[in-house]
mmCIF file of N, CA, C and O in Angstrom:
data_model
loop_
_atom_site.group_PDB
_atom_site.id
_atom_site.type_symbol
_atom_site.label_atom_id
_atom_site.label_comp_id
_atom_site.label_asym_id
_atom_site.label_seq_id
_atom_site.Cartn_x
_atom_site.Cartn_y
_atom_site.Cartn_z
ATOM 1 N N MET A 1 -19.952 -21.113 -101.806
ATOM 2 C CA MET A 1 -20.822 -21.101 -100.650
ATOM 3 C C MET A 1 -21.388 -19.699 -100.450
ATOM 4 O O MET A 1 -20.674 -18.717 -100.612
ATOM 5 N N PRO A 2 -22.612 -19.632 -100.048
ATOM 6 C CA PRO A 2 -23.177 -18.304 -99.780
ATOM 7 C C PRO A 2 -22.603 -17.723 -98.486
ATOM 8 O O PRO A 2 -22.222 -18.445 -97.572
ATOM 9 N N LYS A 3 -22.540 -16.399 -98.435
ATOM 10 C CA LYS A 3 -22.034 -15.722 -97.243
ATOM 11 C C LYS A 3 -23.051 -15.828 -96.113
ATOM 12 O O LYS A 3 -24.254 -15.960 -96.349
ATOM 13 N N ARG A 4 -22.561 -15.766 -94.907
ATOM 14 C CA ARG A 4 -23.449 -15.809 -93.743
ATOM 15 C C ARG A 4 -24.263 -14.516 -93.685
ATOM 16 O O ARG A 4 -23.765 -13.448 -94.000
ATOM 17 N N ARG A 5 -25.454 -14.639 -93.227
ATOM 18 C CA ARG A 5 -26.318 -13.458 -93.127
ATOM 19 C C ARG A 5 -25.947 -12.594 -91.930
ATOM 20 O O ARG A 5 -26.061 -11.386 -91.978
ATOM 21 N N GLU A 6 -25.536 -13.243 -90.859
ATOM 22 C CA GLU A 6 -25.136 -12.472 -89.685
ATOM 23 C C GLU A 6 -23.716 -12.864 -89.280
ATOM 24 O O GLU A 6 -23.264 -13.980 -89.516
ATOM 25 N N GLU A 7 -23.024 -11.950 -88.690
ATOM 26 C CA GLU A 7 -21.644 -12.177 -88.297
ATOM 27 C C GLU A 7 -21.589 -13.134 -87.097
ATOM 28 O O GLU A 7 -22.413 -13.045 -86.194
ATOM 29 N N GLN A 8 -20.605 -14.030 -87.096
ATOM 30 C CA GLN A 8 -20.458 -14.960 -85.986
ATOM 31 C C GLN A 8 -19.995 -14.224 -84.742
ATOM 32 O O GLN A 8 -19.161 -13.314 -84.814
ATOM 33 N N LYS A 9 -20.518 -14.616 -83.602
ATOM 34 C CA LYS A 9 -20.139 -14.013 -82.333
ATOM 35 C C LYS A 9 -19.448 -15.074 -81.493
ATOM 36 O O LYS A 9 -19.911 -16.207 -81.405
ATOM 37 N N PHE A 10 -18.329 -14.702 -80.904
ATOM 38 C CA PHE A 10 -17.554 -15.609 -80.073
ATOM 39 C C PHE A 10 -17.481 -15.063 -78.661
ATOM 40 O O PHE A 10 -17.583 -13.858 -78.433
ATOM 41 N N ALA A 11 -17.271 -15.962 -77.718
ATOM 42 C CA ALA A 11 -17.103 -15.548 -76.329
ATOM 43 C C ALA A 11 -15.788 -14.791 -76.189
ATOM 44 O O ALA A 11 -14.810 -15.101 -76.874
ATOM 45 N N PRO A 12 -15.743 -13.800 -75.316
ATOM 46 C CA PRO A 12 -14.489 -13.063 -75.124
ATOM 47 C C PRO A 12 -13.434 -13.980 -74.513
ATOM 48 O O PRO A 12 -13.737 -14.852 -73.695
ATOM 49 N N LEU A 13 -12.185 -13.774 -74.918
ATOM 50 C CA LEU A 13 -11.091 -14.575 -74.397
ATOM 51 C C LEU A 13 -10.693 -14.089 -73.013
ATOM 52 O O LEU A 13 -10.602 -12.892 -72.768
ATOM 53 N N GLY A 14 -10.446 -15.013 -72.132
ATOM 54 C CA GLY A 14 -9.996 -14.680 -70.788
ATOM 55 C C GLY A 14 -8.489 -14.798 -70.690
ATOM 56 O O GLY A 14 -7.783 -15.051 -71.667
ATOM 57 N N GLU A 15 -7.994 -14.635 -69.496
ATOM 58 C CA GLU A 15 -6.569 -14.740 -69.255
ATOM 59 C C GLU A 15 -6.155 -16.209 -69.298
ATOM 60 O O GLU A 15 -6.861 -17.082 -68.791
ATOM 61 N N LYS A 16 -5.027 -16.493 -69.912
ATOM 62 C CA LYS A 16 -4.532 -17.856 -69.982
ATOM 63 C C LYS A 16 -4.042 -18.248 -68.597
ATOM 64 O O LYS A 16 -3.132 -17.632 -68.061
ATOM 65 N N ASP A 17 -4.671 -19.278 -68.008
ATOM 66 C CA ASP A 17 -4.283 -19.668 -66.657
ATOM 67 C C ASP A 17 -3.821 -21.119 -66.557
ATOM 68 O O ASP A 17 -3.491 -21.582 -65.483
ATOM 69 N N CYS A 18 -3.788 -21.842 -67.657
ATOM 70 C CA CYS A 18 -3.271 -23.204 -67.685
ATOM 71 C C CYS A 18 -2.096 -23.249 -68.659
ATOM 72 O O CYS A 18 -2.237 -22.867 -69.815
ATOM 73 N N TRP A 19 -0.955 -23.713 -68.185
ATOM 74 C CA TRP A 19 0.252 -23.722 -68.996
ATOM 75 C C TRP A 19 0.796 -25.119 -69.136
ATOM 76 O O TRP A 19 0.849 -25.891 -68.191
ATOM 77 N N HIS A 20 1.214 -25.466 -70.334
ATOM 78 C CA HIS A 20 1.907 -26.721 -70.612
ATOM 79 C C HIS A 20 3.406 -26.433 -70.545
ATOM 80 O O HIS A 20 3.836 -25.346 -70.940
ATOM 81 N N PRO A 21 4.207 -27.368 -70.043
ATOM 82 C CA PRO A 21 5.653 -27.111 -69.936
ATOM 83 C C PRO A 21 6.297 -26.690 -71.253
ATOM 84 O O PRO A 21 7.203 -25.858 -71.258
ATOM 85 N N TYR A 22 5.842 -27.239 -72.382
ATOM 86 C CA TYR A 22 6.420 -26.851 -73.664
ATOM 87 C C TYR A 22 6.092 -25.402 -74.012
ATOM 88 O O TYR A 22 6.862 -24.721 -74.667
ATOM 89 N N GLY A 23 4.957 -24.905 -73.566
ATOM 90 C CA GLY A 23 4.591 -23.515 -73.808
ATOM 91 C C GLY A 23 5.464 -22.540 -73.043
ATOM 92 O O GLY A 23 5.661 -21.403 -73.465
ATOM 93 N N LEU A 24 5.993 -22.981 -71.916
ATOM 94 C CA LEU A 24 6.870 -22.113 -71.134
ATOM 95 C C LEU A 24 8.226 -21.920 -71.804
ATOM 96 O O LEU A 24 8.896 -20.915 -71.570
ATOM 97 N N GLN A 25 8.629 -22.868 -72.643
ATOM 98 C CA GLN A 25 9.942 -22.797 -73.273
ATOM 99 C C GLN A 25 10.076 -21.636 -74.247
ATOM 100 O O GLN A 25 11.177 -21.141 -74.472
ATOM 101 N N ILE A 26 8.987 -21.185 -74.829
ATOM 102 C CA ILE A 26 9.068 -20.152 -75.862
ATOM 103 C C ILE A 26 8.934 -18.734 -75.301
ATOM 104 O O ILE A 26 9.017 -17.769 -76.044
ATOM 105 N N LEU A 27 8.724 -18.622 -73.986
ATOM 106 C CA LEU A 27 8.540 -17.296 -73.387
ATOM 107 C C LEU A 27 9.865 -16.577 -73.207
ATOM 108 O O LEU A 27 10.911 -17.192 -73.031
ATOM 109 N N SER A 28 9.785 -15.265 -73.223
ATOM 110 C CA SER A 28 10.966 -14.458 -72.914
ATOM 111 C C SER A 28 11.297 -14.653 -71.432
ATOM 112 O O SER A 28 10.421 -15.030 -70.640
ATOM 113 N N PRO A 29 12.535 -14.400 -71.022
ATOM 114 C CA PRO A 29 12.908 -14.622 -69.620
ATOM 115 C C PRO A 29 12.034 -13.859 -68.612
ATOM 116 O O PRO A 29 11.677 -14.402 -67.568
ATOM 117 N N SER A 30 11.670 -12.641 -68.911
ATOM 118 C CA SER A 30 10.849 -11.884 -67.962
ATOM 119 C C SER A 30 9.427 -12.450 -67.878
ATOM 120 O O SER A 30 8.860 -12.556 -66.789
ATOM 121 N N LYS A 31 8.851 -12.818 -69.009
ATOM 122 C CA LYS A 31 7.507 -13.411 -69.012
ATOM 123 C C LYS A 31 7.537 -14.783 -68.335
ATOM 124 O O LYS A 31 6.621 -15.133 -67.589
ATOM 125 N N PHE A 32 8.613 -15.549 -68.575
ATOM 126 C CA PHE A 32 8.762 -16.859 -67.941
ATOM 127 C C PHE A 32 8.776 -16.716 -66.424
ATOM 128 O O PHE A 32 8.092 -17.459 -65.713
ATOM 129 N N ALA A 33 9.538 -15.759 -65.920
ATOM 130 C CA ALA A 33 9.622 -15.547 -64.476
ATOM 131 C C ALA A 33 8.267 -15.165 -63.899
ATOM 132 O O ALA A 33 7.885 -15.633 -62.821
ATOM 133 N N THR A 34 7.525 -14.329 -64.604
ATOM 134 C CA THR A 34 6.202 -13.919 -64.143
ATOM 135 C C THR A 34 5.248 -15.102 -64.076
ATOM 136 O O THR A 34 4.549 -15.297 -63.082
ATOM 137 N N VAL A 35 5.220 -15.902 -65.138
ATOM 138 C CA VAL A 35 4.310 -17.045 -65.202
ATOM 139 C C VAL A 35 4.673 -18.087 -64.144
ATOM 140 O O VAL A 35 3.805 -18.600 -63.442
ATOM 141 N N VAL A 36 5.950 -18.399 -64.011
ATOM 142 C CA VAL A 36 6.374 -19.391 -63.026
ATOM 143 C C VAL A 36 6.065 -18.902 -61.609
ATOM 144 O O VAL A 36 5.637 -19.689 -60.756
ATOM 145 N N GLY A 37 6.233 -17.631 -61.355
ATOM 146 C CA GLY A 37 5.870 -17.084 -60.048
ATOM 147 C C GLY A 37 4.398 -17.276 -59.742
ATOM 148 O O GLY A 37 4.021 -17.646 -58.621
ATOM 149 N N LYS A 38 3.550 -17.075 -60.735
ATOM 150 C CA LYS A 38 2.110 -17.268 -60.534
ATOM 151 C C LYS A 38 1.753 -18.743 -60.402
ATOM 152 O O LYS A 38 0.817 -19.100 -59.687
ATOM 153 N N ILE A 39 2.496 -19.624 -61.074
ATOM 154 C CA ILE A 39 2.269 -21.067 -60.921
ATOM 155 C C ILE A 39 2.615 -21.488 -59.497
ATOM 156 O O ILE A 39 1.875 -22.231 -58.852
ATOM 157 N N ILE A 40 3.731 -20.986 -58.981
ATOM 158 C CA ILE A 40 4.161 -21.331 -57.626
ATOM 159 C C ILE A 40 3.163 -20.824 -56.588
ATOM 160 O O ILE A 40 2.868 -21.508 -55.606
ATOM 161 N N ARG A 41 2.621 -19.626 -56.802
ATOM 162 C CA ARG A 41 1.643 -19.058 -55.868
ATOM 163 C C ARG A 41 0.261 -19.691 -55.994
ATOM 164 O O ARG A 41 -0.601 -19.459 -55.161
ATOM 165 N N GLY A 42 0.043 -20.477 -57.056
ATOM 166 C CA GLY A 42 -1.234 -21.162 -57.218
ATOM 167 C C GLY A 42 -2.255 -20.412 -58.047
ATOM 168 O O GLY A 42 -3.410 -20.827 -58.134
ATOM 169 N N LYS A 43 -1.876 -19.304 -58.655
ATOM 170 C CA LYS A 43 -2.813 -18.545 -59.487
ATOM 171 C C LYS A 43 -2.976 -19.183 -60.866
ATOM 172 O O LYS A 43 -4.019 -19.052 -61.489
ATOM 173 N N TYR A 44 -1.920 -19.837 -61.360
ATOM 174 C CA TYR A 44 -1.957 -20.534 -62.648
ATOM 175 C C TYR A 44 -1.759 -22.023 -62.405
ATOM 176 O O TYR A 44 -1.188 -22.424 -61.385
ATOM 177 N N ASN A 45 -2.222 -22.833 -63.338
ATOM 178 C CA ASN A 45 -2.040 -24.279 -63.265
ATOM 179 C C ASN A 45 -1.013 -24.718 -64.287
ATOM 180 O O ASN A 45 -0.921 -24.159 -65.373
ATOM 181 N N LEU A 46 -0.266 -25.748 -63.936
ATOM 182 C CA LEU A 46 0.678 -26.356 -64.852
ATOM 183 C C LEU A 46 0.091 -27.687 -65.287
ATOM 184 O O LEU A 46 -0.218 -28.542 -64.447
ATOM 185 N N ILE A 47 -0.101 -27.846 -66.584
ATOM 186 C CA ILE A 47 -0.671 -29.074 -67.117
ATOM 187 C C ILE A 47 0.432 -30.119 -67.167
ATOM 188 O O ILE A 47 1.467 -29.913 -67.798
ATOM 189 N N SER A 48 0.208 -31.237 -66.484
ATOM 190 C CA SER A 48 1.234 -32.276 -66.486
ATOM 191 C C SER A 48 1.079 -33.139 -67.730
ATOM 192 O O SER A 48 -0.018 -33.344 -68.237
ATOM 193 N N THR A 49 2.202 -33.651 -68.193
ATOM 194 C CA THR A 49 2.173 -34.541 -69.342
ATOM 195 C C THR A 49 1.859 -35.950 -68.871
ATOM 196 O O THR A 49 1.920 -36.259 -67.686
ATOM 197 N N ARG A 50 1.546 -36.811 -69.789
ATOM 198 C CA ARG A 50 1.193 -38.179 -69.442
ATOM 199 C C ARG A 50 2.366 -38.883 -68.760
ATOM 200 O O ARG A 50 2.197 -39.623 -67.805
ATOM 201 N N PHE A 51 3.573 -38.652 -69.251
ATOM 202 C CA PHE A 51 4.752 -39.301 -68.699
ATOM 203 C C PHE A 51 4.959 -38.929 -67.237
ATOM 204 O O PHE A 51 5.177 -39.788 -66.395
ATOM 205 N N THR A 52 4.873 -37.654 -66.911
ATOM 206 C CA THR A 52 5.096 -37.241 -65.526
ATOM 207 C C THR A 52 3.995 -37.775 -64.630
ATOM 208 O O THR A 52 4.239 -38.106 -63.477
ATOM 209 N N HIS A 53 2.780 -37.894 -65.159
ATOM 210 C CA HIS A 53 1.680 -38.449 -64.373
ATOM 211 C C HIS A 53 1.956 -39.917 -64.059
ATOM 212 O O HIS A 53 1.742 -40.371 -62.942
ATOM 213 N N GLU A 54 2.463 -40.672 -65.033
ATOM 214 C CA GLU A 54 2.764 -42.082 -64.817
ATOM 215 C C GLU A 54 3.899 -42.250 -63.814
ATOM 216 O O GLU A 54 3.869 -43.144 -62.981
ATOM 217 N N VAL A 55 4.900 -41.378 -63.872
ATOM 218 C CA VAL A 55 6.016 -41.459 -62.926
ATOM 219 C C VAL A 55 5.521 -41.188 -61.519
ATOM 220 O O VAL A 55 5.873 -41.888 -60.577
ATOM 221 N N ARG A 56 4.677 -40.191 -61.347
ATOM 222 C CA ARG A 56 4.150 -39.875 -60.028
ATOM 223 C C ARG A 56 3.322 -41.041 -59.485
ATOM 224 O O ARG A 56 3.390 -41.381 -58.315
ATOM 225 N N GLN A 57 2.506 -41.665 -60.338
ATOM 226 C CA GLN A 57 1.679 -42.784 -59.901
ATOM 227 C C GLN A 57 2.549 -43.974 -59.500
ATOM 228 O O GLN A 57 2.256 -44.657 -58.537
ATOM 229 N N SER A 58 3.633 -44.229 -60.240
ATOM 230 C CA SER A 58 4.484 -45.374 -59.930
ATOM 231 C C SER A 58 5.237 -45.163 -58.615
ATOM 232 O O SER A 58 5.575 -46.119 -57.934
ATOM 233 N N ARG A 59 5.483 -43.942 -58.223
ATOM 234 C CA ARG A 59 6.182 -43.667 -56.955
ATOM 235 C C ARG A 59 5.268 -43.883 -55.771
ATOM 236 O O ARG A 59 5.727 -44.094 -54.651
ATOM 237 N N LEU A 60 3.956 -43.804 -55.984
ATOM 238 C CA LEU A 60 3.023 -43.986 -54.885
ATOM 239 C C LEU A 60 2.907 -45.449 -54.468
ATOM 240 O O LEU A 60 2.550 -45.751 -53.332
ATOM 241 N N PHE A 61 3.187 -46.363 -55.368
ATOM 242 C CA PHE A 61 2.997 -47.793 -55.072
ATOM 243 C C PHE A 61 4.287 -48.486 -54.839
ATOM 244 O O PHE A 61 5.322 -48.274 -55.170
#
């Protein structure tokens, strides 16, 4: 394949503000505490899994 004539440009990466529960498992204890504190304060979002969403919906009815 021929090389590209111009270099690809990507958008700058921002701060990670959405966390999946499995992603929290691999953090060091200090980083985990920081992230969980921000989730509790509402600065970060916790992505719910499909299972937890179904459990929450079943409790409403």
